[in-house]
XYZ file of C-alpha atoms in Angstrom:
627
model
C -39.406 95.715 108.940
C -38.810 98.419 106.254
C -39.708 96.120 103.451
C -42.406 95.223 105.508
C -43.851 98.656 105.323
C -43.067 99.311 102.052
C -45.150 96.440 100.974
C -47.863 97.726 102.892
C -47.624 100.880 101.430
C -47.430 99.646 97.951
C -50.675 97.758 98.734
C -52.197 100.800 100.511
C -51.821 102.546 96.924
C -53.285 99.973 95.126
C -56.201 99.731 97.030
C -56.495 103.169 96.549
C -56.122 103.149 93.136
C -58.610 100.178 92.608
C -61.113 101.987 94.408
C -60.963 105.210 92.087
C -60.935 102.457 88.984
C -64.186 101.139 90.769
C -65.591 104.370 91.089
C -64.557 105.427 87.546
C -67.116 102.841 85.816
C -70.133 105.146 84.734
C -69.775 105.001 80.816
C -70.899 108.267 79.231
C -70.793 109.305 75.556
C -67.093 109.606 73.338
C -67.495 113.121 72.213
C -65.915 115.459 69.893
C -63.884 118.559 70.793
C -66.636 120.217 69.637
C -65.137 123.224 67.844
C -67.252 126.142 66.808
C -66.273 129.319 65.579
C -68.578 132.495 65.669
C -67.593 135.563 64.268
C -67.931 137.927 67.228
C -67.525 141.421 65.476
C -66.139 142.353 61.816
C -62.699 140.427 61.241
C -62.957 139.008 64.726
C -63.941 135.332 65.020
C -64.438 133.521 69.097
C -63.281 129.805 68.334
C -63.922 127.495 71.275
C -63.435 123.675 71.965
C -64.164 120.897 74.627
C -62.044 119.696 77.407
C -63.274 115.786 78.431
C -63.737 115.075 81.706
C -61.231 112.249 80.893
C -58.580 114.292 79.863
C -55.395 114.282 82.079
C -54.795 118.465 83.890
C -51.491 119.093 81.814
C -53.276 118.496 78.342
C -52.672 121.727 76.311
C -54.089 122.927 72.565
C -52.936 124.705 69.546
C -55.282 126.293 67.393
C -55.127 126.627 63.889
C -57.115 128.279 60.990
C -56.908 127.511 56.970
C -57.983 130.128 54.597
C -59.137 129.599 51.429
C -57.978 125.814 51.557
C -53.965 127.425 52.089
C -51.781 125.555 54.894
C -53.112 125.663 58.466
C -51.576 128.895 60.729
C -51.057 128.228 63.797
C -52.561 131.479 65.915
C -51.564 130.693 69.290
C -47.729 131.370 70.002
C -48.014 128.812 72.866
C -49.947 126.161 73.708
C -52.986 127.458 75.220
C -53.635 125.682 78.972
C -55.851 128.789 80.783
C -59.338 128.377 78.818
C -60.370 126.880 76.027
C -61.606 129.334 73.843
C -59.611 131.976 71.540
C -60.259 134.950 70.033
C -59.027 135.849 66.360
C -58.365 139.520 65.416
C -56.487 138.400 62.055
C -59.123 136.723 60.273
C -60.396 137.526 56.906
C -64.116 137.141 56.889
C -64.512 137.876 52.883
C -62.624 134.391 52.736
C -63.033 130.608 53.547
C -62.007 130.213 57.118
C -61.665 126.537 58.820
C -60.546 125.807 62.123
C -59.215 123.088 64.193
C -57.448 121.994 67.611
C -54.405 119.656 67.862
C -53.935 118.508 71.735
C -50.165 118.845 72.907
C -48.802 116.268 75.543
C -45.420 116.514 76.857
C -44.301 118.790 74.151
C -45.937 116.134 71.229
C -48.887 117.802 69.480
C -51.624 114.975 68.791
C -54.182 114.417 66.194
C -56.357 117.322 64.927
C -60.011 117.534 65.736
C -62.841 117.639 63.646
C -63.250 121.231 61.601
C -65.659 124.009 62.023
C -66.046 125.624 58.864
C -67.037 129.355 58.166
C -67.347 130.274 54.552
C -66.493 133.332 52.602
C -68.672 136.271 53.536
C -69.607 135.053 56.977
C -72.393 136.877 58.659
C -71.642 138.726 62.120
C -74.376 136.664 64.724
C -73.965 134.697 67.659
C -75.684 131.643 66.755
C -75.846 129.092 64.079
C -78.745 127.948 61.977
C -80.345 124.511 61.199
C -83.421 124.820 59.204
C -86.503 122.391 59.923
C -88.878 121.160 58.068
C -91.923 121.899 60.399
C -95.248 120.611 59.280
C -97.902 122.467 58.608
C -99.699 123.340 61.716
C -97.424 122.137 63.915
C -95.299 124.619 66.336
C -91.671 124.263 67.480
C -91.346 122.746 70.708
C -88.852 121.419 73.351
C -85.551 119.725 72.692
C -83.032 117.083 73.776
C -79.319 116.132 72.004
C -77.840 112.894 71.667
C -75.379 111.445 69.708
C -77.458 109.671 67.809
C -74.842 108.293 64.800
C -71.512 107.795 67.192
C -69.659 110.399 65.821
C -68.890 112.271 68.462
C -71.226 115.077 67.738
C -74.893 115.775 68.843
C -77.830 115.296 66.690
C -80.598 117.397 68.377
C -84.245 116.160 68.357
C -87.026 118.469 68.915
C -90.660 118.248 69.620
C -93.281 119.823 67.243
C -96.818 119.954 68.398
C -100.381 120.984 67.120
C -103.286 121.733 69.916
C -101.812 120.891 73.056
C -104.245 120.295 76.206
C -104.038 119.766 79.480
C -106.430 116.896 80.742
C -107.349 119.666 83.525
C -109.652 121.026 80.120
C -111.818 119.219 77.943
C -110.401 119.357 74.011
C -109.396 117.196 71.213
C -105.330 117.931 70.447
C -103.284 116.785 67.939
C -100.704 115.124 67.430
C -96.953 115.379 68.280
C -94.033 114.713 66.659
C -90.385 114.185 67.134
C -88.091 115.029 64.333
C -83.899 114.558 64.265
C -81.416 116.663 63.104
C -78.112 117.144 62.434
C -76.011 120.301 63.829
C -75.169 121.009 60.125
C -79.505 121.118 59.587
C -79.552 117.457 57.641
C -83.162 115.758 58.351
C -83.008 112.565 60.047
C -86.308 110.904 60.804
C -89.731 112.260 62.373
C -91.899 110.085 64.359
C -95.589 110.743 64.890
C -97.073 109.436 68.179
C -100.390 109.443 66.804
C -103.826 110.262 68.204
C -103.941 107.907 70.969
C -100.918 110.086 72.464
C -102.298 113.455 74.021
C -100.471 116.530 72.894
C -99.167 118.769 76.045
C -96.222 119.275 78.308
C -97.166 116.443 80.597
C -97.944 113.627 78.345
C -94.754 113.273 76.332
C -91.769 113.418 77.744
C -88.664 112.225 75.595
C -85.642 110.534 76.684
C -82.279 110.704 73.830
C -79.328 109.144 75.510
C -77.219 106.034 75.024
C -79.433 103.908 76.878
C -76.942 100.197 75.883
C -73.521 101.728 75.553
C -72.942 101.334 72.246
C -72.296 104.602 71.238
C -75.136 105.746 69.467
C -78.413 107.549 71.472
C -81.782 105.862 71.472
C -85.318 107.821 71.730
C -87.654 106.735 74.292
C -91.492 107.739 74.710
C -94.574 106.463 75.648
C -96.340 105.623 72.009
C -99.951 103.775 71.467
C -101.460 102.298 68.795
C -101.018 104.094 65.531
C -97.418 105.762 66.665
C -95.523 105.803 63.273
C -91.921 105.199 63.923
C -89.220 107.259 61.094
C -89.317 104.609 58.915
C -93.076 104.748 57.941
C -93.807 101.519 60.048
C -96.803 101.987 62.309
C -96.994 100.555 65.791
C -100.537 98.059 66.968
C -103.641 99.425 65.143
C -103.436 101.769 62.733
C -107.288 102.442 62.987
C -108.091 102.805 66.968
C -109.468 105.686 68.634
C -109.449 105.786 72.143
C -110.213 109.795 72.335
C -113.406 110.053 74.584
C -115.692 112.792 73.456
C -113.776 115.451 75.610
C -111.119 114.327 73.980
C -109.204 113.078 76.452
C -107.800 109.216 76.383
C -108.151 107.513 79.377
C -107.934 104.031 77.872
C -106.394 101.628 75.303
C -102.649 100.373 75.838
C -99.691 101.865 75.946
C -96.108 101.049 75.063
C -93.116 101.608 76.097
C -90.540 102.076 72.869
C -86.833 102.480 71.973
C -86.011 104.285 68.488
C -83.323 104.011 66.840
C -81.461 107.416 66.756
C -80.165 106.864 63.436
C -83.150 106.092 61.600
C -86.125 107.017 64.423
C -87.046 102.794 63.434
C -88.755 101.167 66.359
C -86.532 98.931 68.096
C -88.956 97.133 70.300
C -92.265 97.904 72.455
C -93.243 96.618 75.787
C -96.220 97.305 77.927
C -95.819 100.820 79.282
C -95.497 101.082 83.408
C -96.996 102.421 85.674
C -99.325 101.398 83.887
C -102.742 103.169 83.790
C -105.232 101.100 85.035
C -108.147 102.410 86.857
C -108.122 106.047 86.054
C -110.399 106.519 89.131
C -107.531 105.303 91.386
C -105.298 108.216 90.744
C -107.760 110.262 92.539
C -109.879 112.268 89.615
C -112.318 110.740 86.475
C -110.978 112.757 84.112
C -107.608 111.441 84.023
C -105.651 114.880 85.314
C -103.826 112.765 88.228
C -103.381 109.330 86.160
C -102.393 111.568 82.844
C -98.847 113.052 84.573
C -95.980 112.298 83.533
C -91.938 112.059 84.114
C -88.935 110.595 82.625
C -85.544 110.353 83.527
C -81.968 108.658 83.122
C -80.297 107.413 85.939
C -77.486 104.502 86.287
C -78.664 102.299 89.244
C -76.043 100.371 89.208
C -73.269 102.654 88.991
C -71.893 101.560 85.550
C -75.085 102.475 82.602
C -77.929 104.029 82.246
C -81.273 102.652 83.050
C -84.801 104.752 81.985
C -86.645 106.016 84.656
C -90.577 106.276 84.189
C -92.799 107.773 86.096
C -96.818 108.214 86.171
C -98.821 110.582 89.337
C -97.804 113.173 91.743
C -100.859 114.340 93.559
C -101.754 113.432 97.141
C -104.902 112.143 97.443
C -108.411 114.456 97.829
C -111.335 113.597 100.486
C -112.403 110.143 100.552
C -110.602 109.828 97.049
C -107.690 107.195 96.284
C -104.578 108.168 95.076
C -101.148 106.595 93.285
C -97.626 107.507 92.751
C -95.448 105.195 90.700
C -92.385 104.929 89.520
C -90.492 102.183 87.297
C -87.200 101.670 86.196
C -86.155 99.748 82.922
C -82.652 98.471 81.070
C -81.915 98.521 77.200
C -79.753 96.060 77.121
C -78.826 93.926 73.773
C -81.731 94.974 71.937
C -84.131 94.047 75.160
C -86.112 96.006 77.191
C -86.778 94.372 80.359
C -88.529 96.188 84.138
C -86.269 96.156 86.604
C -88.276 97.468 89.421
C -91.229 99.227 89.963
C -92.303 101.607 92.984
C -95.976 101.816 94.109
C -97.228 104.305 96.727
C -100.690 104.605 96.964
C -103.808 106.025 99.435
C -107.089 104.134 99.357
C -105.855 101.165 97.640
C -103.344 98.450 97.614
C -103.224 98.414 101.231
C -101.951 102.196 101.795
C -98.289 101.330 100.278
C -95.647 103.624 101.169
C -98.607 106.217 101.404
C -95.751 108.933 103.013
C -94.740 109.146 99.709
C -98.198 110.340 98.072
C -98.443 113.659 96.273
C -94.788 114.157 97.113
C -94.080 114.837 93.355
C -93.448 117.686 91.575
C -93.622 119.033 87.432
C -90.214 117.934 87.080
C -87.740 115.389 88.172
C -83.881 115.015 89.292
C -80.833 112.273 89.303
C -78.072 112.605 91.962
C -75.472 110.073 93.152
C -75.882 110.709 97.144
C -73.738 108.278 98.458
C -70.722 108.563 96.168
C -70.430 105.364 95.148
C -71.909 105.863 91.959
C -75.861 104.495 92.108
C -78.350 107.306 91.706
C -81.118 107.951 93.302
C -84.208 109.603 91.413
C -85.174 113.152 93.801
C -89.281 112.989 93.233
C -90.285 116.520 94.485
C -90.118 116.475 98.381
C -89.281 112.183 98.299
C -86.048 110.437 97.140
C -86.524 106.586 95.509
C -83.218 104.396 96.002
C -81.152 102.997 92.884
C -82.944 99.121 93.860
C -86.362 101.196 93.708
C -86.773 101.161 97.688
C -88.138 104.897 99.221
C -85.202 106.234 100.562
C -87.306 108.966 102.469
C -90.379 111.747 102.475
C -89.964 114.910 103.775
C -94.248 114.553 103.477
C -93.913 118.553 102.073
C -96.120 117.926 99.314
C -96.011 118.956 96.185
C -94.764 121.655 94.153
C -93.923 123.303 90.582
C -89.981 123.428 90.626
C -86.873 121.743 92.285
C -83.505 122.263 91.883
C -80.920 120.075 93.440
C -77.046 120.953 92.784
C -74.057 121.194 95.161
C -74.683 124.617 96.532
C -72.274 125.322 99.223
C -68.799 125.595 98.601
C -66.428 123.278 100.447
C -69.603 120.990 101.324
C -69.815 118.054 99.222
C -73.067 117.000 100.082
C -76.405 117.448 97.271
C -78.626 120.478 98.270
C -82.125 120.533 97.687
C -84.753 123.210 97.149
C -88.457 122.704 96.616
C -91.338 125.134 96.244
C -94.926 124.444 97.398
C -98.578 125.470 96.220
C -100.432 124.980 99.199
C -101.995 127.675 100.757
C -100.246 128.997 103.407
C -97.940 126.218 103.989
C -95.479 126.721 106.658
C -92.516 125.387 104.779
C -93.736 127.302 101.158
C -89.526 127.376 100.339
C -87.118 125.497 102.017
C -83.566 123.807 101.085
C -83.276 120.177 102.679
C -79.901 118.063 102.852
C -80.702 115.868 99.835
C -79.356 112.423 100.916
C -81.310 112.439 104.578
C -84.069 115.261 104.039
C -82.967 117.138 106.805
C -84.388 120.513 106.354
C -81.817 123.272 106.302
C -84.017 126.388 106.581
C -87.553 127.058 105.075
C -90.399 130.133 104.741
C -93.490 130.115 104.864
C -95.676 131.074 102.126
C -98.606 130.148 99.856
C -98.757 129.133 96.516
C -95.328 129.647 95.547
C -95.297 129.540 91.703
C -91.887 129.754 91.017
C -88.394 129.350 92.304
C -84.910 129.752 91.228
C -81.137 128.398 92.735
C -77.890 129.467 91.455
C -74.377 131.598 92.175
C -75.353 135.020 90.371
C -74.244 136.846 93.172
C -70.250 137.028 93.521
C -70.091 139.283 96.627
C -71.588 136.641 98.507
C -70.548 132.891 99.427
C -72.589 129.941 97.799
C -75.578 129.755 95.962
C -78.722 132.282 96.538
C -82.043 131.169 96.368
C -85.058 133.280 95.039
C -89.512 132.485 94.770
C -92.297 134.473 93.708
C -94.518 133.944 96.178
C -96.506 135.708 99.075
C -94.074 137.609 101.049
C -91.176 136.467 99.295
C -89.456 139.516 98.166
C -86.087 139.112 98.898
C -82.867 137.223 97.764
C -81.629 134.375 100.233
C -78.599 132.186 101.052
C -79.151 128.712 100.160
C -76.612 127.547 103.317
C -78.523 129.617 105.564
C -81.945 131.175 104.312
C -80.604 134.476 105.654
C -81.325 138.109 103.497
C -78.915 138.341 100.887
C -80.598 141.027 99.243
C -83.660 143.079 99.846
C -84.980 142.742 96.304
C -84.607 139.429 94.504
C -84.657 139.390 90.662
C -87.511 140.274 88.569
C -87.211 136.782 86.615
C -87.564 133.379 88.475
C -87.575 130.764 85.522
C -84.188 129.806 84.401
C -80.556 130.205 84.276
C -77.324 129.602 82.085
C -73.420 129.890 82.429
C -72.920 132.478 79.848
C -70.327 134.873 80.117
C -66.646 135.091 80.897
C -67.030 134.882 85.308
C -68.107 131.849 87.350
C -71.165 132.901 88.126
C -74.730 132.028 86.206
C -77.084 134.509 84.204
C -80.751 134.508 84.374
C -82.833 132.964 81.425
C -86.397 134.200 80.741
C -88.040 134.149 77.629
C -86.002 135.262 74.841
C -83.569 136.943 77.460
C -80.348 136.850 78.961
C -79.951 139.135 81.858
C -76.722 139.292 84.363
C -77.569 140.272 88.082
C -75.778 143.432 89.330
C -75.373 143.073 93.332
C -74.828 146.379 94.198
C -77.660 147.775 91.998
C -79.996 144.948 92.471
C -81.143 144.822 89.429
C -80.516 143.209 86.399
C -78.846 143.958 83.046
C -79.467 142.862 79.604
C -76.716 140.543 77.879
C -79.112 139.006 74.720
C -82.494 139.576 73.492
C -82.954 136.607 71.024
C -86.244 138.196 69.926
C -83.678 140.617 68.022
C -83.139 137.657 66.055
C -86.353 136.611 65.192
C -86.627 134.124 67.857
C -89.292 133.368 70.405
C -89.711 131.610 73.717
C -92.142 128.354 73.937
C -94.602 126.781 76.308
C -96.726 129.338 76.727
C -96.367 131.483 80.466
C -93.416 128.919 80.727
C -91.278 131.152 78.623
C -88.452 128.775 77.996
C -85.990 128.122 75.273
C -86.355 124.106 73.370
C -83.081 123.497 75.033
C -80.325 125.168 77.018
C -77.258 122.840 77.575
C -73.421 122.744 77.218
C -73.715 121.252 73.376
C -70.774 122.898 71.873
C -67.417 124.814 72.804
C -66.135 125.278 76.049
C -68.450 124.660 79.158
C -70.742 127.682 78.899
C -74.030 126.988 78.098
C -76.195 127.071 74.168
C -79.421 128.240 74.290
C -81.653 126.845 71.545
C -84.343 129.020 70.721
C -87.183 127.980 67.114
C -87.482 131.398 64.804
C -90.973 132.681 64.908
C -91.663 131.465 61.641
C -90.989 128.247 62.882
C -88.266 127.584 59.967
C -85.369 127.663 62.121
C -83.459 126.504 65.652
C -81.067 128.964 66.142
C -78.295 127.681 68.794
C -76.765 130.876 70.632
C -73.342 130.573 71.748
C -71.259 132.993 73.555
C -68.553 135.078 72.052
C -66.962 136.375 75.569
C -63.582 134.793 76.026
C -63.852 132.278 79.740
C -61.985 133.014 82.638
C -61.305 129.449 83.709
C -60.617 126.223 81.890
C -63.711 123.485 82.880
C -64.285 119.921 81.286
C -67.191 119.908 79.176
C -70.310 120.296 81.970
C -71.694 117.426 79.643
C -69.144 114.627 81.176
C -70.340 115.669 84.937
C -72.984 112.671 85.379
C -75.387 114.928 87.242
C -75.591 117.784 84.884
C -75.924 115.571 81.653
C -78.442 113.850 83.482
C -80.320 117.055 84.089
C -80.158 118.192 80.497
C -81.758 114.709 79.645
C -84.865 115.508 81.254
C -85.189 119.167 80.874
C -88.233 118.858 78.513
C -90.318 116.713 81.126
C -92.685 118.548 82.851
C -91.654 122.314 83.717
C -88.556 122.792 81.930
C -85.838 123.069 84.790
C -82.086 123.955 84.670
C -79.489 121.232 84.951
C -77.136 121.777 87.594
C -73.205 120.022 88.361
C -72.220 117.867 90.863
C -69.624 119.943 91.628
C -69.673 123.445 93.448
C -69.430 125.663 90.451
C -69.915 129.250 91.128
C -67.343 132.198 92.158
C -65.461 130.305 95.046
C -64.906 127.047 93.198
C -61.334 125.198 92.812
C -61.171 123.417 89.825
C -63.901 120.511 90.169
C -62.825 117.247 90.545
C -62.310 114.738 87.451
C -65.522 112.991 86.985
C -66.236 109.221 87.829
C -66.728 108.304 84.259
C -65.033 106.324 81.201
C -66.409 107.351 77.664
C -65.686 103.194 76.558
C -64.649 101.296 73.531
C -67.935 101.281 71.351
């Protein structure tokens, strides 16, 4: 009988065991540790370095600096296992400083990372520099980061754009581009959409990610005839023109197309879906419902990434039609092949799935909500299934913003909040159980423009929630929807993990402001406009990117000089209080910083409670593969 159990219990353990190995399939990107070094104040230098989400808990570092090409000092008398960052105080700044990290396991230091070099007569500045080579007329847009040559660091690619419209006004625009760089400012590649490809935040959103698991990022976007890929080779008909005389284009095809991240070469087109067909379907003639756009990443089948495309988010106007769709592809051994597609429509095709009409929003999210790996794609106040079934509609309507993140400590369940425009809707803010739609608390209010979720409040439990809107003055609690405090912050736009605590800072234009609880107010950590820097997308006020891209797990923020010579990539210099695995290998945060340049720039969030109250979050479901 007691071998009996035994065996059982043996078994027991390796069904466990086999189903964290099946949960552990979603592949994500082989990075570098990711060492930067920023000298903080005169003969003071903040060095900090990536923990993977696959490293085992008793992995510790050493850090150690060269001068002047001399042997490597170590500066830490023991291996460092609290944070991973370091501060210098014995550093020479008139000389040649380079730094590195050796991991230690039991006792055994390991191989040394990759180097961050500082040379002699290094300025005092929180960020680095990569200079661009911005054509002439052409402004510094959004960004995205990818690894797009497999070695372990990210390549950024950012948007530069001429006349952007919105189809909403007549006007000819020009025409974007998409240019790759290395962290180190080497030109890659720059594609040009073209003319057939309207300039503006909803027409071209970008997609960089590792779409095939080989290592190496693609770039996907919607291109037309005359797109010219980085290799000088242009796409269909060099010569078409399907600009109307408003200058809108509301006909001619459209592809679908994977770049190369290496070289920007086009890898292969396919017809784009949803595709556009009758323009008058969407609900408008002028093409401002059938001209929306959203992208995404998501892995549908638990294991890689699939691309998520979607067209229409309006609900439908008196005795007008209206369409919402949605489509799903795989890059898979150089082929490009639909999976699914998602069709809900008003007026036509039979009323399909017409609860899901005008449910979008400006921007889009990727969640796992069961656990078991398969996202599902969170479209404003309706949630599609990984096999492209609707899941469900809350039937709120649309809105500008959503942000969907664990937001409740010790409840591991996805959180929702939404915004609404219509006037005087009875649910103008609410927070809705993600996976069922269950509504958790709501306001009323009308034509709520903006609204903000995140732990910047430490004297209080979870996440707090914040709008501007009519009546909505105050701070709330994102469990509850009760008064947190009587004034909510000034700016509602973004936010960013930036100093040494748990909890996140606000982002707004150039700025970087920390909420004070007991003052309500806020106080000023980093004007980039100090720098030289500015803000983009107009009222939007955002920076081109703001992601965990280097260092420990606080947050960059990527902001273009004025002059438009320069991305400058801010990095923090204020030494952590905890020890987190690089927020980029948590599947729902990298996911979020994919699609941060569709629509309304949003925030990525964890899927993990991170905020004052958090343990340390669990090891992620992911394996970073043999490429």
């Amino acid at each position: 009988m007691l071998h009996f159990w035994r065996v059982f219990i043996v078994c027991l353990a390796g069904v466990f065991l086999c189903a964290q190995v099946g949960q552990a399939q979603r592949q994500m990107e082989r990075l570098s540790r990711g060492v930067v070094a920023i000298p903080a104040e005169i003969n003071q230098v903040y060095v900090g370095w990536r923990l993977f989400g696959t490293d085992v808990p008793e992995i510790a570092f050493n850090l150690y600096r060269v001068t002047d090409g001399g042997e490597p000092l170590r500066l830490n008398a023991e291996p460092l296992v609290k944070t991973t960052d370091f501060v210098d105080t014995t550093v020479d700044l008139s000389k040649s400083n380079t730094y590195f990290v050796r991991p230690v396991l039991s006792g055994k230091e390991q191989p040394p990372s990759r180097s961050f070099v500082l040379p002699a007569g290094a300025e005092v500045k929180p960020y680095l520099s990569i200079p661009l080579r911005t054509p002439e007329g052409c402004r510094v847009g959004d960004a995205a980061v990818g690894d797009l040559d497999g070695d372990g660091d990210y390549e950024i690619v950012v948007k530069q754009e001429m006349r952007p419209h919105d189809n909403s006004h007549e006007g000819y625009t020009g025409q974007t581009k998409l240019e790759a760089y290395k962290l180190d400012g080497t030109f890659l590649w720059r594609i040009d959409l073209g003319k057939n490809i309207r300039e503006g935040a909803h027409y071209t959103p970008f997609i960089v990610y590792d779409l095939d698991g080989d290592g190496r990022a693609e770039v996907a976007v919607r291109t037309a005839d005359g797109t010219v890929d980085g290799t000088g080779k242009v796409l269909g008909d060099p010569d078409a023109d399907y600009r109307n005389p408003q200058g809108r284009i509301l006909e001619g095809p459209e592809f679908l197309t994977i770049f190369e991240g290496r070289t920007g070469k086009a890898l292969e087109s396919v017809d784009f879906y949803p595709a556009r067909g009758q323009v008058s379907q969407w609900g408008d003639e002028v093409g401002n419902r059938s001209e929306r756009y959203l992208a995404a990443v998501a892995y549908l089948d638990g294991r890689r990434p699939s691309l998520i495309m979607a067209r229409g988010y309006y609900g439908p106007r008196p005795g007008r039609p209206a369409r919402n769709e949605i489509a799903a592809f795989n890059w898979r051994d150089g082929r490009l092949t639909k999976l699914w597609l998602f069709r809900a429509a008003v007026g036509i095709y039979d009323d399909v799935n017409k609860e899901y009409v005008g449910q979008g929003n400006h921007s889009i999210s990727v969640a796992d909500l069961e656990g078991n790996g398969r996202d599902s794609i969170i479209y404003g106040a309706a949630v599609i299934n990984h096999d492209g079934s609707g899941r469900y509609s809350t039937q709120l309507g649309h809105g500008d913003a959503q942000h969907t993140a664990k937001m409740i400590p010790d409840v591991d369940k996805f959180q929702t909040f939404s915004i609404h425009e219509n006037p005087n809707h009875p649910h103008g803010i609410n927070v809705r159980d993600t996976a069922t739609g269950k509504l958790l608390w709501s306001r009323p209010s009308s034509d709520v423009v903006r609204g903000m979720a995140a732990d910047i409040d430490p004297t209080h439990c979870g996440y707090e929630i914040w709008a501007v809107g009519r009546g909505l003055n105050e701070l709330y609690d994102a469990a509850t929807g009760r008064v947190v405090a009587a004034r909510r912050p000034r700016s509602c736009n973004m936010a960013v993990w930036w100093d040494s605590d748990l909890t996140r800072e606000l982002l707004n234009g150039t700025q970087i402001e920390k909420w004070n609880p007991r003052t309500q107010d806020t106080e000023l950590l980093l004007d980039a406009r100090r720098y030289g820097c500015r803000s983009i997308n107009g009222s939007k006020a955002n920076p081109s990117l703001s992601a965990d891209i280097l260092g420990d797990w606080r947050e960059e923020v990527i902001w273009p000089t004025r002059d438009q010579t320069e991305l400058r990539i801010f990095t923090t210099t204020l030494p952590a209080q905890k020890r987190i695995y690089t927020l980029m290998h948590d599947p729902t945060y990298r996911l979020g910083v994919v699609c941060q340049n569709v629509g309304y720039n949003q925030p990525p969030h964890t899927g993990f409670y991170l905020g004052a109250e958090m343990t340390d979050p669990p090891r992620p479901p992911i394996h970073t593969g043999d490429h």
